[in-house]
Coordinates of C-alpha atoms in Angstrom, one line a residue:
X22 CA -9.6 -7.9 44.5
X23 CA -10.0 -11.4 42.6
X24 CA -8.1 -10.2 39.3
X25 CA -9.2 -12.3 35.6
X26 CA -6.9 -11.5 32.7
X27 CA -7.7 -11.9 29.0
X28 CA -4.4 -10.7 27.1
X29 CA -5.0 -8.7 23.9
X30 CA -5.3 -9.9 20.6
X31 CA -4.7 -7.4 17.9
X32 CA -4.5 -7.6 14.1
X33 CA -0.9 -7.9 13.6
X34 CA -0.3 -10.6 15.5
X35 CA 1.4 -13.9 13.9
X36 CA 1.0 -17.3 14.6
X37 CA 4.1 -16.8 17.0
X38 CA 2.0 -14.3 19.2
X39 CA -1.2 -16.3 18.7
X40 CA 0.7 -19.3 20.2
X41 CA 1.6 -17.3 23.0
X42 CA -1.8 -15.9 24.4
X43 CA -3.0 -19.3 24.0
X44 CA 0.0 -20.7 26.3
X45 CA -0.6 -17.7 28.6
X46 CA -4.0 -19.4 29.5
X47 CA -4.3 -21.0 32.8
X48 CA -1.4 -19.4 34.1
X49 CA -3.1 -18.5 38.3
X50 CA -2.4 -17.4 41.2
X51 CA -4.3 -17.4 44.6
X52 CA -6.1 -14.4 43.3
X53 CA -5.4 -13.8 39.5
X54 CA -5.6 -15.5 36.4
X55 CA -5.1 -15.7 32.7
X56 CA -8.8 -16.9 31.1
X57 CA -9.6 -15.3 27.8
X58 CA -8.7 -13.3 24.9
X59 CA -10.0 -9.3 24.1
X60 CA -9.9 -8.7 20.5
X61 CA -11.4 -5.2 18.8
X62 CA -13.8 -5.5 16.1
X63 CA -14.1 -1.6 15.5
X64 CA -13.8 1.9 17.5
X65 CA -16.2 4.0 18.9
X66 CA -19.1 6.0 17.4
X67 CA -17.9 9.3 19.0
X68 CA -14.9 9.4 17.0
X69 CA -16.0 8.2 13.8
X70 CA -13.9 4.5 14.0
X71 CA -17.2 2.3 14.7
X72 CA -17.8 0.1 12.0
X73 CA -21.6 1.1 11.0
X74 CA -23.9 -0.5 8.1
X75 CA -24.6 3.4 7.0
X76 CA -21.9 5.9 7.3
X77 CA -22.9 8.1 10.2
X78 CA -23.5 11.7 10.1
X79 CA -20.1 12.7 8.9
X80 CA -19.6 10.0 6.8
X81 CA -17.2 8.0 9.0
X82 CA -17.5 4.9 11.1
X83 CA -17.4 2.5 7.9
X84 CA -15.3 0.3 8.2
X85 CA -13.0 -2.7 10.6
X86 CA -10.5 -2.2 13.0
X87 CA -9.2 -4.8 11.2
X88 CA -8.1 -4.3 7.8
X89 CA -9.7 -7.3 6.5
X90 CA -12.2 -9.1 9.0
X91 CA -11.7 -12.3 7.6
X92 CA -8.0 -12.4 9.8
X93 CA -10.6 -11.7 13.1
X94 CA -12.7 -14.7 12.5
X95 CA -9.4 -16.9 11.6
X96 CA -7.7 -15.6 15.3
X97 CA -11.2 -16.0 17.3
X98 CA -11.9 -19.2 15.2
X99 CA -8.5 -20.7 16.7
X100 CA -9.1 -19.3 20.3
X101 CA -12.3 -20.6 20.1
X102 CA -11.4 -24.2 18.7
X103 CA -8.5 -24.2 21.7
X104 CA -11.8 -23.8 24.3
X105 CA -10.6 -20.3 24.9
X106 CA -13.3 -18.0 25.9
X107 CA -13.2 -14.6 23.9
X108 CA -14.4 -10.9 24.6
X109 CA -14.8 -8.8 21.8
X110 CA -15.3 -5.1 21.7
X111 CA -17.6 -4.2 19.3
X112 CA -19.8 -0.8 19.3
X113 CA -21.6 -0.5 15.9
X114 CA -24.2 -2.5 14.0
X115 CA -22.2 -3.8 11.0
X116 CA -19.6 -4.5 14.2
X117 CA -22.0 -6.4 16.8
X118 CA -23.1 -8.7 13.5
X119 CA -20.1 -9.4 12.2
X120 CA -18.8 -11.1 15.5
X121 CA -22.1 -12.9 16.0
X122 CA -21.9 -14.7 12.4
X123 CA -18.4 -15.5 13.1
X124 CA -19.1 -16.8 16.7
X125 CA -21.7 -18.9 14.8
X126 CA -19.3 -20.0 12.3
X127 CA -17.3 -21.3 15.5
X128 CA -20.3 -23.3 16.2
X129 CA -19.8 -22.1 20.1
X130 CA -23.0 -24.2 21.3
X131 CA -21.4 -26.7 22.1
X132 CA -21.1 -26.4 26.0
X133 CA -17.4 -24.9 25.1
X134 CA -15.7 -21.8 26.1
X135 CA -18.5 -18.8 26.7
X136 CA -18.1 -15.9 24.6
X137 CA -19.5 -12.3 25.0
X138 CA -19.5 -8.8 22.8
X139 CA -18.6 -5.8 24.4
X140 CA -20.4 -2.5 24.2
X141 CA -23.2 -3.1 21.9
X142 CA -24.0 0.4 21.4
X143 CA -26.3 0.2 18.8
X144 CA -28.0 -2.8 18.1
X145 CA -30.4 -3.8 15.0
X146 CA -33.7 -5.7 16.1
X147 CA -32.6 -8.6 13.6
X148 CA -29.9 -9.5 16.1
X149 CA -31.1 -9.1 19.1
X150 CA -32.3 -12.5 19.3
X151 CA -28.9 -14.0 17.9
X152 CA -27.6 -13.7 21.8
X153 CA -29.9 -16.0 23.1
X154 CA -29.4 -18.5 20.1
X155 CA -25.9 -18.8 19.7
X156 CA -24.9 -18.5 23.6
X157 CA -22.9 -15.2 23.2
X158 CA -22.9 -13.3 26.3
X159 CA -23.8 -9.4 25.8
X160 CA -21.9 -7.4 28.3
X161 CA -22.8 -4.1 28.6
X162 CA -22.7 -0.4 30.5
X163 CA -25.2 1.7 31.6
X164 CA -23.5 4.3 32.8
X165 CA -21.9 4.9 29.2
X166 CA -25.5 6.0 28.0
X167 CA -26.4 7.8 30.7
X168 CA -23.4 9.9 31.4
X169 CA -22.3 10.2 27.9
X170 CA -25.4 10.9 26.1
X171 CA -28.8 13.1 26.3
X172 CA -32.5 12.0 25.5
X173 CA -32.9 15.1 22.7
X174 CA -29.4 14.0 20.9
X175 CA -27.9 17.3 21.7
X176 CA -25.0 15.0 22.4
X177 CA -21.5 13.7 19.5
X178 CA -22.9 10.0 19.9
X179 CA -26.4 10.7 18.9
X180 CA -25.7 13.4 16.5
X181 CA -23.3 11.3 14.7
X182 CA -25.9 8.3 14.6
X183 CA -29.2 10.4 13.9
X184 CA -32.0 9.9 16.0
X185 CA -33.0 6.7 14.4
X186 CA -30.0 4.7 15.2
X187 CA -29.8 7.1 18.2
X188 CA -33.3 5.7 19.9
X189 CA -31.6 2.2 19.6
X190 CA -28.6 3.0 22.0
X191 CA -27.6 0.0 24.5
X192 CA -30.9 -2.5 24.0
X193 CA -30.3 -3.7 27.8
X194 CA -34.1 -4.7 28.1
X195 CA -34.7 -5.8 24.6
X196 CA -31.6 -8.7 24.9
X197 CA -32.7 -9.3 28.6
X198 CA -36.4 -10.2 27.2
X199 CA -34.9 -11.8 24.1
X200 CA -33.5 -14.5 26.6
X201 CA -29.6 -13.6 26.2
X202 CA -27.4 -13.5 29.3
X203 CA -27.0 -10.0 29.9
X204 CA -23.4 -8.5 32.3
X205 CA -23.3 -5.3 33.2
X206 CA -19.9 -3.0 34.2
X207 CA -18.3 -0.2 34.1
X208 CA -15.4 -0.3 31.1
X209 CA -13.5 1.4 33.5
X210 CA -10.7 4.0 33.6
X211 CA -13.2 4.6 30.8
X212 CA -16.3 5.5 33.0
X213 CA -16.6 5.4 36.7
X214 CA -15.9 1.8 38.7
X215 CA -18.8 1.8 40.9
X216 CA -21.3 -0.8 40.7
X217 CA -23.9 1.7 42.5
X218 CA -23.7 3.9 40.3
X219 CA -23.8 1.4 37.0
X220 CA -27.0 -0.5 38.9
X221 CA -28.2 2.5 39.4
X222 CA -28.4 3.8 36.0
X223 CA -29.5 0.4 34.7
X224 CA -32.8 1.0 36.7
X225 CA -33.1 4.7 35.7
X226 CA -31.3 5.4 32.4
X227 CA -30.1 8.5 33.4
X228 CA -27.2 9.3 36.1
X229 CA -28.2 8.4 39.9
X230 CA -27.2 12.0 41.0
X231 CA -28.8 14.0 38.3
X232 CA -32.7 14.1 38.3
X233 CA -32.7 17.4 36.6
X234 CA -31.6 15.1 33.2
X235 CA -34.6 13.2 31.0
X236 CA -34.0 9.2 30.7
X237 CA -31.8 7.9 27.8
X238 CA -34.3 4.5 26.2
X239 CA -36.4 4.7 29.1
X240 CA -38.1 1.9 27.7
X241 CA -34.6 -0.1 28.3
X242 CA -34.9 0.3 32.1
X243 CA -33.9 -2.7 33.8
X244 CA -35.6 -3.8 37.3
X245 CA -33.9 -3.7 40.5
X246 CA -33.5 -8.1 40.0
X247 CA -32.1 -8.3 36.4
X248 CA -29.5 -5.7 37.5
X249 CA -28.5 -7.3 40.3
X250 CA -28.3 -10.8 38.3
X251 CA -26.5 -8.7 35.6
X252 CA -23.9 -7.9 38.1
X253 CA -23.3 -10.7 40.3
X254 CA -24.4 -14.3 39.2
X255 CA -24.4 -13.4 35.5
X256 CA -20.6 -12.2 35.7
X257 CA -19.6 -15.8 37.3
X258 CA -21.6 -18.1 34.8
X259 CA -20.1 -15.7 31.8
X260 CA -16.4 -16.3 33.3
X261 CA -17.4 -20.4 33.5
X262 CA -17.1 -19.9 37.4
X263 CA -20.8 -20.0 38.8
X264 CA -19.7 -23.0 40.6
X265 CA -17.0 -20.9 42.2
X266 CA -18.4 -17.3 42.2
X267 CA -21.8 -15.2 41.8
X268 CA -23.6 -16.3 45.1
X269 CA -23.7 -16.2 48.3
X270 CA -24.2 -20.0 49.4
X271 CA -22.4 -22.6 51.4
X272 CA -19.4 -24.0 49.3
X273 CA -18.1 -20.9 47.6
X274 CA -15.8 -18.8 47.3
X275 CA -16.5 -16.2 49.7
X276 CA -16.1 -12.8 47.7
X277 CA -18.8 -10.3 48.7
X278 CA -20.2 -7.0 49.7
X279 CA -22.7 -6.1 52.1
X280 CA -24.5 -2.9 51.8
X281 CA -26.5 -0.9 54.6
X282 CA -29.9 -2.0 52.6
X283 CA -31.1 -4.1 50.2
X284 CA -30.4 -2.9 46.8
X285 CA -33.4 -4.6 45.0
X286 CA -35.6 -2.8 47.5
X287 CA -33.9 0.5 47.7
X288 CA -35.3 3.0 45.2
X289 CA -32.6 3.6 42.2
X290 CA -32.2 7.3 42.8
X291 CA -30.8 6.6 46.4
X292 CA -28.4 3.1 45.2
X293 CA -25.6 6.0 44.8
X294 CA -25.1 6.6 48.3
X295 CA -25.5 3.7 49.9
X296 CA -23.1 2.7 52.3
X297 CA -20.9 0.2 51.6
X298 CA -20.9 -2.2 55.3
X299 CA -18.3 -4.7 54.4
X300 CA -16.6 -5.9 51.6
X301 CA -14.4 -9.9 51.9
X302 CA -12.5 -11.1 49.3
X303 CA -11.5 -14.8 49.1
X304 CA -13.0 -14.9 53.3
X305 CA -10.9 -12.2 54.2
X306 CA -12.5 -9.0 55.5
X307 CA -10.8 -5.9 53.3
X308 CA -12.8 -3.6 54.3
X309 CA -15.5 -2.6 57.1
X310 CA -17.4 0.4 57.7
X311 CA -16.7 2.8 61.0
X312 CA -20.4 2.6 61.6

């Protein structure tokens, strides 16, 4: 595997620890490096520590992870004025927002570092268009609505949203059409690693190997081509590598996977099981099927 760090930033960290991620960057070897921050804006919805504009259902999920989000934009502000890319995890609307007004504040169109929210769970339609015009990259997972949710709310996530906020769960379609550069993943040990199965439930908003379950925002469905961009040539530009990574074409890095069948022409339901032919990493073969 080709391995890309981004050490954690947290709220009590000092100047001393700040000044150590940012020394920590560019550290490599022939397959890993240090490029990037994670910082938390919030929790999840499921256990009430999302940071929400309403209180959810329970009353919870109202405020920060950190205690006063004015120390978040002053730690992303100096990653960002370093030209250090950032990641931030951020589930809930007040959450998503707050990072985009302080990635705007940190005037990041200016062909610096890239930046990208994680999660996006729920999303107002005020914002969606906020990707696409300040550059932040939304990375997102699939497979966390399909396999962690249900279409009539019976589920903790939509119960503790209400169906409004519910029926605005992971606006993968909305941000693609909106222009923003859309990554797609799996956020695992949190959810399952494989990239069939997150493609997969891109395309069908429900799990690959359950039919028997209704779609989750069917009108959210991805095509078969913006997944596959959302996966492979999105990732790269994101990381600032698309001259390294992303494609396959004469010049780079050779990292790829060749599967028994297209996957933009194989129907979503059957992307689960399809064999995996070959995998290379950095030109060497890792991995090559019996068959």
């Amino acid at each position: 595997s080709r391995l890309r760090f981004a050490p954690w930033c947290r709220p009590d960290d000092d100047d001393a620890r700040i000044a150590e991620l940012l020394a920590l960057q560019g550290r490599a070897g022939r397959l890993w490096e240090v490029a990037g921050i994670k910082l938390f804006i919030d929790g999840t919805i499921d256990a009430g520590t999302a940071w929400l504009h309403q209180p959810d259902t329970l009353g919870e999920s109202t405020s920060a992870y950190w205690e006063d989000p004015s120390d978040y934009r002053r730690a992303l502000h100096r990653f960002a004025g370093a030209g250090v890319a950032t990641a931030t995890h951020a589930i809930g609307d007040a959450a998503v927002e707050h990072v985009l007004d302080t990635l705007d504040a940190a005037v990041v169109r200016d062909g610096g570092a890239r930046h990208r929210i994680e999660h996006i769970e729920t999303l107002p339609l005020t914002q969606v268009g906020r990707f696409a015009e300040l550059g932040v990259i939304a990375s997102m997972q699939p497979t966390h609505a399909t396999d962690y949710t249900r279409a009539d709310h019976t589920d903790n996530w939509s119960r503790r949203l209400g169906a409004h906020r519910a029926d605005r769960g992971w606006p993968c379609r909305d941000l693609v059409g909106a222009g923003a550069v859309l990554v797609l993943g799996s956020d695992w040990p949190v959810a399952p690693y494989d990239p069939r199965l997150v493609l997969a439930a891109a395309q069908l908003r429900r799990p690959a190997r359950h039919p028997e379950l209704a779609p989750v925002g069917v009108d959210q469905k991805l095509t078969a081509g913006q997944g596959l961009h959302a996966m492979t040539t999105a990732p790269a530009w994101a990381a600032g590598a698309e001259h390294r990574l992303g494609k396959v074409a004469a010049g780079l890095l050779a990292d790829l996977t060749v599967w028994a069948s297209d996957p933009v022409e194989v129907p979503a339901a059957d992307l689960a099981d399809l064999p995996v032919m070959l995998t290379v990493v950095d030109g060497r073969v890792v991995h090559r099927s019996g068959s």
